[in-house]
Short mmCIF file of C-alpha atoms in Angstrom, two decimals:
data_model
loop_
_atom_site.label_atom_id
_atom_site.label_comp_id
_atom_site.label_asym_id
_atom_site.label_seq_id
_atom_site.Cartn_x
_atom_site.Cartn_y
_atom_site.Cartn_z
CA MET A 27 -36.28 63.58 -8.53
CA ASN A 28 -36.22 64.10 -12.44
CA ARG A 29 -37.43 67.44 -14.00
CA PHE A 30 -40.48 65.71 -15.63
CA VAL A 31 -41.45 64.27 -12.15
CA PHE A 32 -41.26 67.59 -10.54
CA ARG A 33 -43.49 69.31 -13.21
CA LEU A 34 -45.98 66.51 -12.63
CA ASP A 35 -46.14 66.77 -9.14
CA LYS A 36 -46.35 70.53 -9.04
CA ALA A 37 -49.07 70.55 -11.72
CA LYS A 38 -51.07 67.87 -9.77
CA LYS A 39 -50.76 70.02 -6.55
CA ALA A 40 -52.10 72.88 -8.53
CA ILE A 41 -55.00 70.75 -9.76
CA ASP A 42 -55.83 69.29 -6.19
CA GLY A 43 -55.79 72.93 -4.78
CA ALA A 44 -57.96 74.68 -7.42
CA ASP A 45 -61.36 75.98 -6.58
CA TYR A 46 -62.08 75.94 -10.29
CA ILE A 47 -60.69 74.29 -13.45
CA VAL A 48 -61.20 75.73 -16.70
CA ILE A 49 -60.24 73.19 -19.70
CA GLY A 50 -59.34 74.47 -22.95
CA ALA A 51 -59.29 71.57 -25.61
CA GLY A 52 -57.78 71.89 -29.04
CA ALA A 53 -56.98 69.63 -31.85
CA GLY A 54 -53.96 68.00 -30.21
CA LEU A 55 -56.20 66.61 -27.35
CA SER A 56 -58.34 64.46 -29.95
CA ALA A 57 -55.00 63.58 -31.97
CA ALA A 58 -53.42 62.35 -28.68
CA ALA A 59 -56.58 60.34 -28.05
CA GLY A 60 -56.33 58.47 -31.50
CA ILE A 61 -58.66 60.58 -33.73
CA GLU A 62 -55.66 61.47 -36.05
CA TYR A 63 -56.18 63.27 -39.43
CA GLY A 64 -53.23 61.67 -41.32
CA GLY A 65 -51.22 58.52 -41.32
CA LYS A 66 -52.63 55.05 -41.55
CA ARG A 67 -56.10 55.98 -40.24
CA PHE A 68 -56.55 58.34 -43.08
CA THR A 69 -54.99 55.85 -45.61
CA ASP A 70 -57.16 52.92 -44.22
CA ASN A 71 -60.28 54.83 -44.50
CA PHE A 72 -59.92 56.97 -47.71
CA LYS A 73 -58.03 54.88 -50.06
CA ASP A 74 -60.41 55.74 -52.91
CA PHE A 75 -60.42 59.22 -52.64
CA ILE A 76 -56.64 59.32 -52.09
CA ALA A 77 -56.30 57.45 -55.60
CA LYS A 78 -58.66 59.68 -57.15
CA TYR A 79 -57.80 63.03 -55.89
CA SER A 80 -54.19 62.45 -54.64
CA MET A 81 -55.46 63.67 -51.12
CA THR A 82 -52.86 63.51 -48.17
CA ASP A 83 -54.72 64.00 -45.07
CA MET A 84 -58.35 64.51 -43.76
CA TYR A 85 -57.39 68.05 -42.58
CA SER A 86 -56.10 69.30 -46.05
CA SER A 87 -58.76 67.27 -47.74
CA GLY A 88 -61.65 69.47 -46.16
CA PHE A 89 -60.52 72.36 -48.33
CA TYR A 90 -60.49 70.34 -51.69
CA PRO A 91 -62.22 72.12 -54.55
CA PHE A 92 -64.82 69.54 -55.45
CA LYS A 93 -66.47 70.15 -58.63
CA THR A 94 -69.82 68.61 -57.70
CA SER A 95 -71.95 68.75 -54.48
CA GLU A 96 -72.11 64.74 -55.05
CA GLU A 97 -68.40 64.30 -54.83
CA LYS A 98 -68.14 67.12 -51.83
CA TRP A 99 -70.62 65.07 -49.87
CA ALA A 100 -69.11 61.78 -50.47
CA TYR A 101 -66.17 62.97 -49.01
CA TRP A 102 -67.82 64.99 -46.14
CA ALA A 103 -69.81 62.00 -45.09
CA ARG A 104 -66.88 59.73 -44.95
CA HIS A 105 -65.26 62.34 -43.16
CA ILE A 106 -68.12 62.84 -40.60
CA ASN A 107 -68.95 59.14 -40.18
CA VAL A 108 -64.94 58.26 -39.54
CA ASN A 109 -64.53 60.81 -37.09
CA ARG A 110 -67.90 61.59 -35.30
CA PHE A 111 -69.92 58.46 -35.52
CA GLN A 112 -67.24 55.67 -35.59
CA VAL A 113 -64.94 56.49 -32.98
CA GLY A 114 -67.12 56.07 -29.73
CA GLU A 115 -65.62 56.61 -26.57
CA THR A 116 -61.85 57.40 -26.07
CA GLU A 117 -59.36 56.38 -23.07
CA LEU A 118 -57.77 59.66 -23.11
CA TYR A 119 -60.96 61.51 -22.68
CA LYS A 120 -62.34 59.25 -20.01
CA LYS A 121 -58.82 59.76 -18.39
CA LEU A 122 -59.41 63.70 -18.39
CA LEU A 123 -62.88 63.17 -16.94
CA LYS A 124 -61.84 61.08 -14.13
CA LEU A 125 -58.97 63.79 -13.21
CA VAL A 126 -61.64 66.54 -13.09
CA GLU A 127 -65.09 64.79 -11.96
CA ASN A 128 -65.16 65.68 -8.56
CA LYS A 129 -63.87 69.53 -9.22
CA ASP A 130 -65.95 72.51 -10.31
CA TYR A 131 -64.92 72.72 -13.98
CA PHE A 132 -65.76 73.70 -17.38
CA VAL A 133 -64.83 72.98 -20.81
CA ILE A 134 -64.21 75.17 -23.63
CA THR A 135 -63.07 73.37 -27.06
CA THR A 136 -62.63 74.13 -30.57
CA ASN A 137 -62.95 70.44 -31.19
CA VAL A 138 -66.10 69.12 -33.31
CA GLU A 139 -65.86 65.39 -32.84
CA HIS A 140 -68.45 65.63 -29.80
CA GLN A 141 -65.81 63.76 -27.57
CA PHE A 142 -66.77 65.38 -24.62
CA TRP A 143 -70.22 64.38 -24.56
CA ILE A 144 -69.50 60.79 -25.74
CA ASN A 145 -67.37 60.30 -23.07
CA GLY A 146 -69.79 61.54 -20.28
CA PHE A 147 -68.72 65.29 -19.52
CA GLU A 148 -71.80 67.09 -18.31
CA ASP A 149 -73.43 69.00 -21.09
CA GLU A 150 -74.07 71.98 -18.84
CA ARG A 151 -70.19 72.29 -18.73
CA ILE A 152 -69.25 72.37 -22.16
CA PHE A 153 -69.01 75.05 -24.81
CA ALA A 154 -67.91 73.70 -28.22
CA THR A 155 -67.43 77.08 -30.15
CA GLN A 156 -66.84 75.81 -33.55
CA GLY A 157 -69.59 73.53 -34.17
CA ASP A 158 -70.22 69.71 -34.56
CA TYR A 159 -69.64 67.18 -37.18
CA GLY A 160 -72.95 65.65 -36.20
CA LEU A 161 -75.36 68.72 -37.26
CA LEU A 162 -76.37 70.22 -40.43
CA GLN A 163 -77.44 73.98 -41.07
CA CYS A 164 -78.58 75.88 -43.97
CA GLY A 165 -75.67 76.96 -46.34
CA ASP A 166 -77.01 80.35 -46.51
CA ALA A 167 -77.78 80.44 -42.74
CA CYS A 168 -81.44 81.27 -43.57
CA HIS A 169 -82.59 80.25 -40.11
CA ASP A 170 -80.75 79.20 -37.05
CA LYS A 171 -82.01 75.67 -36.52
CA LEU A 172 -79.60 72.77 -36.76
CA TYR A 173 -80.39 69.32 -37.94
CA TYR A 174 -78.87 65.86 -36.33
CA ASN A 175 -77.31 64.26 -39.44
CA GLU A 176 -76.37 60.67 -38.50
CA GLU A 177 -79.02 59.00 -40.56
CA ILE A 178 -78.26 60.74 -43.69
CA ILE A 179 -74.55 60.73 -43.42
CA LYS A 180 -74.69 56.84 -42.83
CA GLU A 181 -76.82 56.60 -46.19
CA MET A 182 -74.45 58.79 -47.91
CA VAL A 183 -71.64 56.44 -47.01
CA GLU A 184 -73.69 53.43 -47.86
CA LYS A 185 -74.66 54.59 -51.16
CA THR A 186 -71.24 56.26 -52.25
CA GLU A 187 -70.00 54.97 -55.66
CA ASP A 188 -66.83 56.22 -57.35
CA CYS A 189 -66.40 58.78 -54.77
CA ARG A 190 -69.89 60.26 -55.47
CA ILE A 191 -73.27 60.17 -53.77
CA PRO A 192 -76.53 59.94 -55.52
CA THR A 193 -77.90 63.58 -56.42
CA ASN A 194 -81.18 62.89 -54.38
CA LEU A 195 -79.00 62.81 -51.06
CA VAL A 196 -77.67 65.92 -51.53
CA PRO A 197 -79.18 67.57 -48.41
CA LYS A 198 -81.13 70.77 -48.91
CA CYS A 199 -82.47 73.23 -46.48
CA PRO A 200 -86.07 72.84 -45.59
CA VAL A 201 -86.63 76.37 -45.39
CA CYS A 202 -85.21 77.93 -48.48
CA GLY A 203 -84.07 75.10 -50.36
CA GLU A 204 -80.50 75.64 -50.65
CA GLU A 205 -77.78 73.35 -49.92
CA MET A 206 -76.93 72.46 -46.53
CA GLU A 207 -73.51 72.48 -44.77
CA THR A 208 -71.95 70.83 -42.09
CA ASN A 209 -72.25 73.11 -38.64
CA LEU A 210 -68.46 74.23 -38.74
CA ARG A 211 -67.14 77.54 -38.27
CA LYS A 212 -65.63 78.58 -41.45
CA ASP A 213 -67.03 81.82 -42.55
CA ASN A 214 -69.76 84.36 -41.43
CA LEU A 215 -72.44 82.05 -42.40
CA PHE A 216 -71.69 79.70 -39.09
CA VAL A 217 -74.89 79.20 -37.39
CA GLN A 218 -75.17 79.96 -33.65
CA ASP A 219 -78.33 78.30 -32.53
CA LYS A 220 -80.00 78.68 -29.03
CA ASN A 221 -77.74 75.95 -27.71
CA TRP A 222 -74.61 77.79 -28.67
CA TYR A 223 -75.60 80.86 -27.07
CA ASP A 224 -76.79 79.04 -23.73
CA ALA A 225 -73.47 77.51 -23.73
CA ASN A 226 -71.59 80.78 -24.30
CA LYS A 227 -73.60 82.06 -21.17
CA ARG A 228 -72.84 79.23 -19.12
CA TYR A 229 -69.24 79.82 -19.94
CA SER A 230 -69.31 83.53 -19.21
CA ASP A 231 -71.15 82.99 -15.81
CA PHE A 232 -68.24 80.28 -14.94
CA LEU A 233 -65.72 82.85 -15.61
CA GLY A 234 -67.46 85.24 -14.01
CA LYS A 235 -67.54 83.69 -10.59
CA ILE A 236 -64.02 82.61 -10.24
CA LYS A 237 -62.83 85.95 -9.44
CA GLU A 238 -59.60 85.59 -7.47
CA ASN A 239 -60.04 82.01 -6.33
CA ASN A 240 -57.20 79.41 -7.04
CA ILE A 241 -58.05 78.49 -10.56
CA VAL A 242 -56.21 76.07 -13.15
CA PHE A 243 -56.37 76.82 -16.60
CA LEU A 244 -55.82 73.48 -18.19
CA GLU A 245 -55.00 73.83 -21.92
CA LEU A 246 -54.79 70.71 -23.76
CA GLY A 247 -53.23 70.63 -27.33
CA VAL A 248 -54.20 73.96 -28.38
CA GLY A 249 -52.33 75.44 -31.31
CA PHE A 250 -52.51 78.52 -33.22
CA ASN A 251 -55.32 77.89 -35.81
CA THR A 252 -57.61 80.05 -33.55
CA PRO A 253 -55.42 81.15 -30.71
CA SER A 254 -58.08 84.09 -29.60
CA ILE A 255 -60.69 81.26 -28.43
CA ILE A 256 -58.22 79.39 -25.82
CA LYS A 257 -54.67 80.35 -25.98
CA TYR A 258 -54.70 84.11 -25.63
CA PRO A 259 -57.35 84.42 -23.29
CA PHE A 260 -56.02 81.75 -20.63
CA GLU A 261 -52.75 83.67 -20.99
CA GLN A 262 -54.33 86.76 -20.21
CA TRP A 263 -56.52 85.61 -17.30
CA THR A 264 -53.28 83.79 -15.80
CA TYR A 265 -51.67 87.00 -16.00
CA ASP A 266 -54.36 88.97 -14.32
CA ASN A 267 -54.89 86.56 -11.49
CA GLU A 268 -52.29 86.10 -8.88
CA ASN A 269 -53.74 82.79 -7.72
CA ALA A 270 -54.00 81.07 -11.53
CA THR A 271 -51.89 78.55 -12.60
CA LEU A 272 -51.95 77.68 -16.26
CA ILE A 273 -50.85 73.97 -17.09
CA ARG A 274 -50.01 73.62 -20.85
CA ILE A 275 -49.66 70.49 -22.54
CA ASN A 276 -48.57 70.74 -26.10
CA ARG A 277 -45.91 68.81 -28.28
CA ASP A 278 -45.41 71.59 -30.44
CA TYR A 279 -45.94 75.00 -28.51
CA PRO A 280 -45.39 74.15 -24.70
CA GLU A 281 -43.65 77.19 -23.71
CA ALA A 282 -45.15 79.92 -21.51
CA ILE A 283 -45.15 83.71 -22.37
CA LYS A 284 -42.35 85.41 -20.37
CA GLU A 285 -45.01 87.45 -18.23
CA ASN A 286 -46.41 84.17 -17.01
CA ALA A 287 -43.18 82.16 -16.72
CA SER A 288 -43.46 81.66 -13.11
CA LYS A 289 -47.04 80.74 -13.26
CA THR A 290 -47.10 78.38 -16.04
CA ILE A 291 -46.29 74.48 -15.90
CA SER A 292 -45.23 73.29 -19.47
CA PHE A 293 -45.24 69.66 -20.96
CA ASP A 294 -44.47 68.52 -24.27
CA GLU A 295 -44.55 64.79 -23.14
CA ASP A 296 -47.02 62.32 -23.94
CA MET A 297 -50.57 63.19 -22.82
CA ASP A 298 -51.33 59.45 -21.81
CA GLU A 299 -48.26 59.52 -19.51
CA ILE A 300 -49.18 62.61 -17.73
CA PHE A 301 -52.60 61.51 -17.16
CA ASP A 302 -51.82 58.24 -15.72
CA TYR A 303 -49.40 59.79 -13.41
CA TRP A 304 -51.98 62.43 -12.11
CA LEU A 305 -54.60 59.79 -11.84
CA SER A 306 -52.34 57.41 -9.67
CA ARG A 307 -52.15 60.33 -7.36
CA ILE A 308 -55.64 61.15 -6.86
CA LEU A 309 -56.51 62.39 -3.26
#
């Protein structure tokens, strides 16, 4: 048996024997599912922005210092439409659901493309800590209501000319009149509404009941942009619980910390291949 198959079987045995599974999902999961922010997907969808602003990928373009709101929203409407509303279901997320659907699982994710909901994961089992491309908030956070944005985003995309939207489409807060923002955590004005706090409590409650049971922390594509949300807690909880196993799938950062070396199963191989193997051996 080769080393890869040995690790696959060891990880599948841990998943099968788990009383609880906590899924921690980062950007690498969505990238593996095809929601890539660079390469051909970027150049195919943003030719005009690349020509005008010399942009290189969707991630860095999110920090571009646009001079006007009309330019900023022309870019962001395209970005949101491409990544939130055009993608639809993805095979990799569906495979993940198939893997855990008969388990007591919970998802914590820093991803903002809404993929867990789109692919059928239960709402009560998801905590998206960093926001959602499909929601707008007051830019000054004057109140905590969030607004679904699909209709206005599609209108912005449709009416974009020369990388600008019409001024009348720049979204304004219905309470204070200031410009709105996408509900993404980028500063201390990020709005956490009732749904956010409810999901946070469900996550805390789930963690509170696992105690010393057999638990798998399934960490998928989590890097070091916000390690305090998933990566570091998963490592700490694995260390604290003698019955915990950390399964880490990450092309760039698969290594276990030395304190958890015997309790971590690491993969830097293709996520699709890993899921396909596990699904072929579902009990």
